[in-house]
Coordinates of C-alpha atoms in Angstrom, one line a residue:
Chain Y
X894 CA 0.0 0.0 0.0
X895 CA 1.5 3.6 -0.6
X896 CA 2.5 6.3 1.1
X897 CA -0.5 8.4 0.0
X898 CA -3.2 5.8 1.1
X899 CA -1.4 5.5 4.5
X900 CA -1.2 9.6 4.6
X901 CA -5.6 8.9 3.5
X902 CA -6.4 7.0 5.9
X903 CA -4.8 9.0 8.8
X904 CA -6.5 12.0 8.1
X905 CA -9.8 10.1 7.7
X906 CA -8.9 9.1 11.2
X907 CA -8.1 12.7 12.3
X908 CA -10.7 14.1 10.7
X909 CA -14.0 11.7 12.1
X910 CA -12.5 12.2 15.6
X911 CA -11.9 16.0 15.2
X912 CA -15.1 16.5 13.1
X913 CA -17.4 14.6 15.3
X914 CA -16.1 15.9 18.6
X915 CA -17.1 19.4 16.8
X916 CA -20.2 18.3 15.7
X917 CA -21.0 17.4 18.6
X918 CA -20.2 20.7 20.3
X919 CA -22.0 22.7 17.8
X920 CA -25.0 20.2 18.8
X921 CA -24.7 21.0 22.6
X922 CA -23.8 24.9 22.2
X923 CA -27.7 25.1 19.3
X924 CA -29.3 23.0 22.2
X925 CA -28.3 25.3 25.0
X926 CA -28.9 28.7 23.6
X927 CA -32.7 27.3 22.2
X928 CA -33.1 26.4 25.7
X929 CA -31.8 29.4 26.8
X930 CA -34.5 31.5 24.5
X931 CA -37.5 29.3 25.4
X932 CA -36.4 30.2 29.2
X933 CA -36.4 33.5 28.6
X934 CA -40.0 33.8 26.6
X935 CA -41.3 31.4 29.8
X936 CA -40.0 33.7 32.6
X937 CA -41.3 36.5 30.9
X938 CA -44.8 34.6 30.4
X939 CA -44.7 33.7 34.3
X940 CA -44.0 37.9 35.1
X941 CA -47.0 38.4 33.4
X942 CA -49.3 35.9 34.8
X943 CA -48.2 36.6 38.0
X944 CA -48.6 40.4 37.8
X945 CA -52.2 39.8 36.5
X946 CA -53.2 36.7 38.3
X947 CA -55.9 37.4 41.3
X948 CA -54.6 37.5 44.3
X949 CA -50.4 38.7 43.1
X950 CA -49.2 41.8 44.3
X951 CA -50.3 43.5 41.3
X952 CA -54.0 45.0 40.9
X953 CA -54.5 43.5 38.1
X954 CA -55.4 46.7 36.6
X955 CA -53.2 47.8 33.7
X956 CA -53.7 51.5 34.5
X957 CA -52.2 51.2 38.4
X958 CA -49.7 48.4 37.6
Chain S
X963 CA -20.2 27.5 35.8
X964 CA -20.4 29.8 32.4
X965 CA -16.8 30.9 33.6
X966 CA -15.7 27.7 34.3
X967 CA -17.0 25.8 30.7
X968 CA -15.4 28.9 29.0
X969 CA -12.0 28.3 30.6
X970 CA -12.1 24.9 30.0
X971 CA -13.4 25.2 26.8
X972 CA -10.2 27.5 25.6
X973 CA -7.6 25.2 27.4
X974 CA -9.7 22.6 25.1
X975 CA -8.9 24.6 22.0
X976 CA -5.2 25.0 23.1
X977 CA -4.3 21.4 24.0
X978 CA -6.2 20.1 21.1
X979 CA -3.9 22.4 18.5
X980 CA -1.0 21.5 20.1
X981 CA -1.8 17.6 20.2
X982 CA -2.5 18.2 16.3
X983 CA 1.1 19.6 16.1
X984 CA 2.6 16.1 18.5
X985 CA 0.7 13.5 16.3
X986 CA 1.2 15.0 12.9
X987 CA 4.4 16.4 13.0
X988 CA 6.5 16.4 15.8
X989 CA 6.2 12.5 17.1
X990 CA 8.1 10.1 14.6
X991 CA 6.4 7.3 12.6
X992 CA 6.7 3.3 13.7
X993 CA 9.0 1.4 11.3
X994 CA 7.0 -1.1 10.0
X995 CA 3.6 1.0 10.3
X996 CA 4.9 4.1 9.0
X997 CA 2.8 7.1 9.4
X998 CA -0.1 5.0 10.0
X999 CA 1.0 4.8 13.6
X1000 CA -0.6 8.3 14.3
X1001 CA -4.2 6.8 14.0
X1002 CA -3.3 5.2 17.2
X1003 CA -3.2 9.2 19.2
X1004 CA -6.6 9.8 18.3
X1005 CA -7.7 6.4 18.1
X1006 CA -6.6 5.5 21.8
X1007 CA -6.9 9.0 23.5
X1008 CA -10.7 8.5 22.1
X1009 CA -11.6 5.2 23.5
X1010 CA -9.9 6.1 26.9
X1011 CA -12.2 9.3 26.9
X1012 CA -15.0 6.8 26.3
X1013 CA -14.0 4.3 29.5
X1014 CA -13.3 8.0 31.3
X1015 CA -16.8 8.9 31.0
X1016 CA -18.7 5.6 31.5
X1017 CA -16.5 5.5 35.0
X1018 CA -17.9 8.8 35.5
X1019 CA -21.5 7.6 34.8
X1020 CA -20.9 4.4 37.0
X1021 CA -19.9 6.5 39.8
X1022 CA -23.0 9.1 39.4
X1023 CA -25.1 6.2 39.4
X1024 CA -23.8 4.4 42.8
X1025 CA -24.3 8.3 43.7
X1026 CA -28.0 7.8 42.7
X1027 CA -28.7 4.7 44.5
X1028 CA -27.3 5.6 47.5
X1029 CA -28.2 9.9 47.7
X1030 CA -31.0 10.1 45.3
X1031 CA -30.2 13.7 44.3
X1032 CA -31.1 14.5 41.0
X1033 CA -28.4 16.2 40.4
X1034 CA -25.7 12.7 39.7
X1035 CA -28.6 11.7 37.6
X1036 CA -28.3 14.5 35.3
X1037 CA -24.3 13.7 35.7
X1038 CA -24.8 10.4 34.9
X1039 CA -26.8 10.7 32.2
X1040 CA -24.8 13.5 30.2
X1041 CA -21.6 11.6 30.9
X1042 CA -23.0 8.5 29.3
X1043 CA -23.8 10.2 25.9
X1044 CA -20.4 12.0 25.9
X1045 CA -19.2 8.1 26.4
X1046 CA -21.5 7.0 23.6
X1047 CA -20.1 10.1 21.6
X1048 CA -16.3 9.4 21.9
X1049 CA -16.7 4.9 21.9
X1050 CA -18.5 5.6 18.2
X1051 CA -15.3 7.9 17.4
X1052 CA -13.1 5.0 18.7
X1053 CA -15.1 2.1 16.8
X1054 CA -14.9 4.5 13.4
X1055 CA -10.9 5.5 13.7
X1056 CA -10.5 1.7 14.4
X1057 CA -12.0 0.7 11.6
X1058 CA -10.2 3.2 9.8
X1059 CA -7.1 1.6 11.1
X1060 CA -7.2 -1.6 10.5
X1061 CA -8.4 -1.2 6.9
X1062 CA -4.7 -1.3 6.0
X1063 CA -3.1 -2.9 9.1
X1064 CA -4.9 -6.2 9.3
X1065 CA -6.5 -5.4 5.4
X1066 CA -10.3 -5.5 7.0
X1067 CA -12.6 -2.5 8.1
X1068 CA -13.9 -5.0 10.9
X1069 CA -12.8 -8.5 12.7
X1070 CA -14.7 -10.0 15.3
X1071 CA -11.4 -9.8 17.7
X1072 CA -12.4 -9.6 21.4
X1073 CA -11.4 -6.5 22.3
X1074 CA -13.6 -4.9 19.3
X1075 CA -16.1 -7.2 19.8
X1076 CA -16.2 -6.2 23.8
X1077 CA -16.0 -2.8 22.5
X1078 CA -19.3 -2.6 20.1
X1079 CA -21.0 -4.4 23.2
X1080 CA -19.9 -1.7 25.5
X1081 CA -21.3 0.9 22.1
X1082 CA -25.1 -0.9 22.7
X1083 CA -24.9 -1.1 26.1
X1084 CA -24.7 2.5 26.6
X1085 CA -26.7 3.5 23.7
X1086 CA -29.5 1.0 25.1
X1087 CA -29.0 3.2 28.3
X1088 CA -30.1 6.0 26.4
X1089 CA -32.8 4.4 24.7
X1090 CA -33.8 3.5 28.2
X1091 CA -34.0 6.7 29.7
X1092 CA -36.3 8.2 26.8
X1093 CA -38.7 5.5 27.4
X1094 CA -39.1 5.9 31.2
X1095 CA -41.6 7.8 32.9
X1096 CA -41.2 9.9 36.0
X1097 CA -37.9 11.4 37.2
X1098 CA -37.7 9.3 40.4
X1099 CA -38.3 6.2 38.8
X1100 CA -36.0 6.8 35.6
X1101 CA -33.1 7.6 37.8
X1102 CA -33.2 4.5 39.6
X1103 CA -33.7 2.6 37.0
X1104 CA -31.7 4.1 34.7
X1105 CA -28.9 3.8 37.6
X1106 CA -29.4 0.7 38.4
X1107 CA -28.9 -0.4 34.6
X1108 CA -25.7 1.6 34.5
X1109 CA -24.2 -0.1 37.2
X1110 CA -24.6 -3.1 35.3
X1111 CA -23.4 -2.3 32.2
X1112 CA -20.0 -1.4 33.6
X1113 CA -19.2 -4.6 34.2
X1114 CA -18.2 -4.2 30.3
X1115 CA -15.2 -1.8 30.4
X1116 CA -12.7 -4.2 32.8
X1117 CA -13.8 -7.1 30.2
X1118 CA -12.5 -4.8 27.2
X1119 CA -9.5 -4.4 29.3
X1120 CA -8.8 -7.5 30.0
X1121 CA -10.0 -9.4 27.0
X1122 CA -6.5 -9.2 25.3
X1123 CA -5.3 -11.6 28.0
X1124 CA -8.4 -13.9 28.8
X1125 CA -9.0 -14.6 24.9
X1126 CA -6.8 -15.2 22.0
X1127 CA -6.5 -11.4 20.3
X1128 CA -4.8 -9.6 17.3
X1129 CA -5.6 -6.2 18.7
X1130 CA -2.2 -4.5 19.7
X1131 CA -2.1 -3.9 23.5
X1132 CA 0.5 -0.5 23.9
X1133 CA -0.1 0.0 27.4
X1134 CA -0.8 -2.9 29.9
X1135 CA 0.0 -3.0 34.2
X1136 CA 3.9 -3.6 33.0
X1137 CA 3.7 0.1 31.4
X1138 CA 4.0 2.0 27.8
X1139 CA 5.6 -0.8 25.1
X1140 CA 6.8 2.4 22.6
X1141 CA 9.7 4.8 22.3
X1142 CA 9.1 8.3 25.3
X1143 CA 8.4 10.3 22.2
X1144 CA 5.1 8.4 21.5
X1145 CA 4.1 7.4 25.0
X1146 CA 4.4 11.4 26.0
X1147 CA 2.5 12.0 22.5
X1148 CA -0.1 9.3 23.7
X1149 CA -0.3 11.0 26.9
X1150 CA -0.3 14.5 26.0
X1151 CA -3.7 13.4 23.5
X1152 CA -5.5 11.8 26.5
X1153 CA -5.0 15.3 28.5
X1154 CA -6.4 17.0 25.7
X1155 CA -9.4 14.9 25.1
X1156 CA -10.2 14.7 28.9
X1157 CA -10.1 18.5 29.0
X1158 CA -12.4 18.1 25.9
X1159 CA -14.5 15.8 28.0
X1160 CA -14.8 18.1 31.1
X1161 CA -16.4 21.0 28.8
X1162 CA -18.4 18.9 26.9
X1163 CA -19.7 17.7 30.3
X1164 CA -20.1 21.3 31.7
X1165 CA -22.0 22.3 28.7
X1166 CA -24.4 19.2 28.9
X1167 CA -25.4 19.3 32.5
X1168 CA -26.2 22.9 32.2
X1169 CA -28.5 22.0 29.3
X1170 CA -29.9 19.5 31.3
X1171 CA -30.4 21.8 34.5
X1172 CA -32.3 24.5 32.0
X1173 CA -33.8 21.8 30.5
X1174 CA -35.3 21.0 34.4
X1175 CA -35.7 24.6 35.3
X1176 CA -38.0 24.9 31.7
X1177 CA -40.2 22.0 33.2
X1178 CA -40.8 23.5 36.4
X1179 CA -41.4 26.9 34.6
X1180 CA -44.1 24.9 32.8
X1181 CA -45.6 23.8 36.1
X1182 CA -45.8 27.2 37.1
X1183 CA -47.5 28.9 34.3
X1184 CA -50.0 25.8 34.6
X1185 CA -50.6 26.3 38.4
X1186 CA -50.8 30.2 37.7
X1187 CA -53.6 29.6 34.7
X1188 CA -55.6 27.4 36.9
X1189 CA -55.3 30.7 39.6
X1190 CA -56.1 32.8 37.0
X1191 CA -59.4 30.7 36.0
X1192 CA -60.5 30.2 39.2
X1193 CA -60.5 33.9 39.8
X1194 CA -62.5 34.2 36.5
X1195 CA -65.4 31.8 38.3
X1196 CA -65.3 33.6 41.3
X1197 CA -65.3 37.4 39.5
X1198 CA -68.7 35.8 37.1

């Protein structure tokens, strides 16, 4: 077998171990920040109940709140 | 832990370059292998990452059994599909390895053999944990099953010895059997891929905790719209 193929095969090798380790980070780090944003738009939902919910520390007026 | 995952995550970066530089260029190549011989840096440092993180999920599990905090769940868990992640990288550079070593993408030696076992034990783990209802309940059983399925990783190691096996064994309980140049190359990889592991493992149990604080978020917007009905009835 040549040179070339041996010089082939390790950078297949390098590059499935290199290119699936960053794969898998790109995976992680898209995962986190859409949890991140759905967090946010929840939190902000929860402000908002609570404010107008009966019985929070808002009137539940718009005008006073 | 954002600081911390950054750090790590740019020591990551660093080792990994400088790894690139060991196995490609400064290490030399085996004489009868040639430059083949540099599959075996990525190829070992990956399945030692794999065993790494499985040990880490064994121990999270015993954690589980014995403190039943959800936290070592979530630990166990994310370490076990980093494991998964880095087992399939070892299984694939193998392959790619022995394609012109042994003149075969696959042989059902023992340790590979032991290996793709270990490969559906954990991805069965997975499998297992989507299918489960209730948090208690999947983190006992989900423990309990990792446990078990550790029993695997000393048979990998030790299958080169109990069974008849063509897989090169570099580094056994007598120590490294290749020149200090490769051995500290060897080395040098596993540091980087563990520091690697350690921020990939950061990143995934803070997704994981989000992904817990989103459900109880969840909980709360449904306890606050059954509030917010009731006060509807009462105002009618």
């Amino acid at each position: 077998m040549s040179g070339m193929q041996h010089l082939g095969y390790l950078w297949a090798a390098c590059t499935v171990v290199w290119g699936g380790t960053l794969v898998y980070v790109g995976y992680l780090v898209r995962h986190q920040r859409r949890l991140e944003a759905e967090l946010d738009r929840l939190q902000a939902l929860v402000q908002r109940l609570e404010e107008t919910a009966p019985g929070s520390r808002g009137t539940g007026d718009p005008a006073t709140d | 832990m954002n600081r911390a995952i950054s750090w790590m995550a740019a020591a990551s970066g660093v080792s990994g370059l400088v790894f690139l530089y060991l196995a490609l260029i400064w290490s030399p190549p085996e004489q009868q292998m040639g430059d083949l011989v540099r599959i075996m840096y990525f190829h070992v440092a990956s399945a030692w990452t794999g065993l790494v993180a499985f040990f880490v999920t064994f121990l999270a599990a015993l954690a589980v059994l014995l403190r039943n905090r959800p936290v070592w769940d979530v630990v166990s868990a994310s370490s076990a599909e980093i494991g998964v992640v880095y087992t399939t990288l070892t299984l694939v550079s193998g392959s790619l390895w022995a394609r012109p070593i042994w003149n075969t993408w696959w042989t059902w030696d023992p340790r590979l053999t032991t290996t793709l076992i270990l490969w559906f034990l954990y991805v069965g783990y997975l499998l297992l944990r989507a299918t489960l209802a209730g948090v208690e309940r999947r983190a006992r059983i989900a423990a309990a099953y990792a446990v078990v399925a550790f029993i695997d990783v000393p048979i990998i190691h030790l299958s080169v010895t109990w069974w008849r096996s063509i897989h090169p064994s570099v580094v056994d309980d007598t120590g490294f059997h290749m020149p200090m140049a490769m051995a500290g190359t060897l080395l040098f990889g596993f540091l980087a891929f563990f520091l690697w592991y350690l921020a990939l493992l950061g990143l995934r149990v803070r997704g994981a905790l989000q992904a817990m604080q989103l459900l109880q978020l969840g909980e709360t917007i449904r306890r606050l719209h059954v509030r917010a009905d009731l006060g509807t009835d009462r105002g009618r």
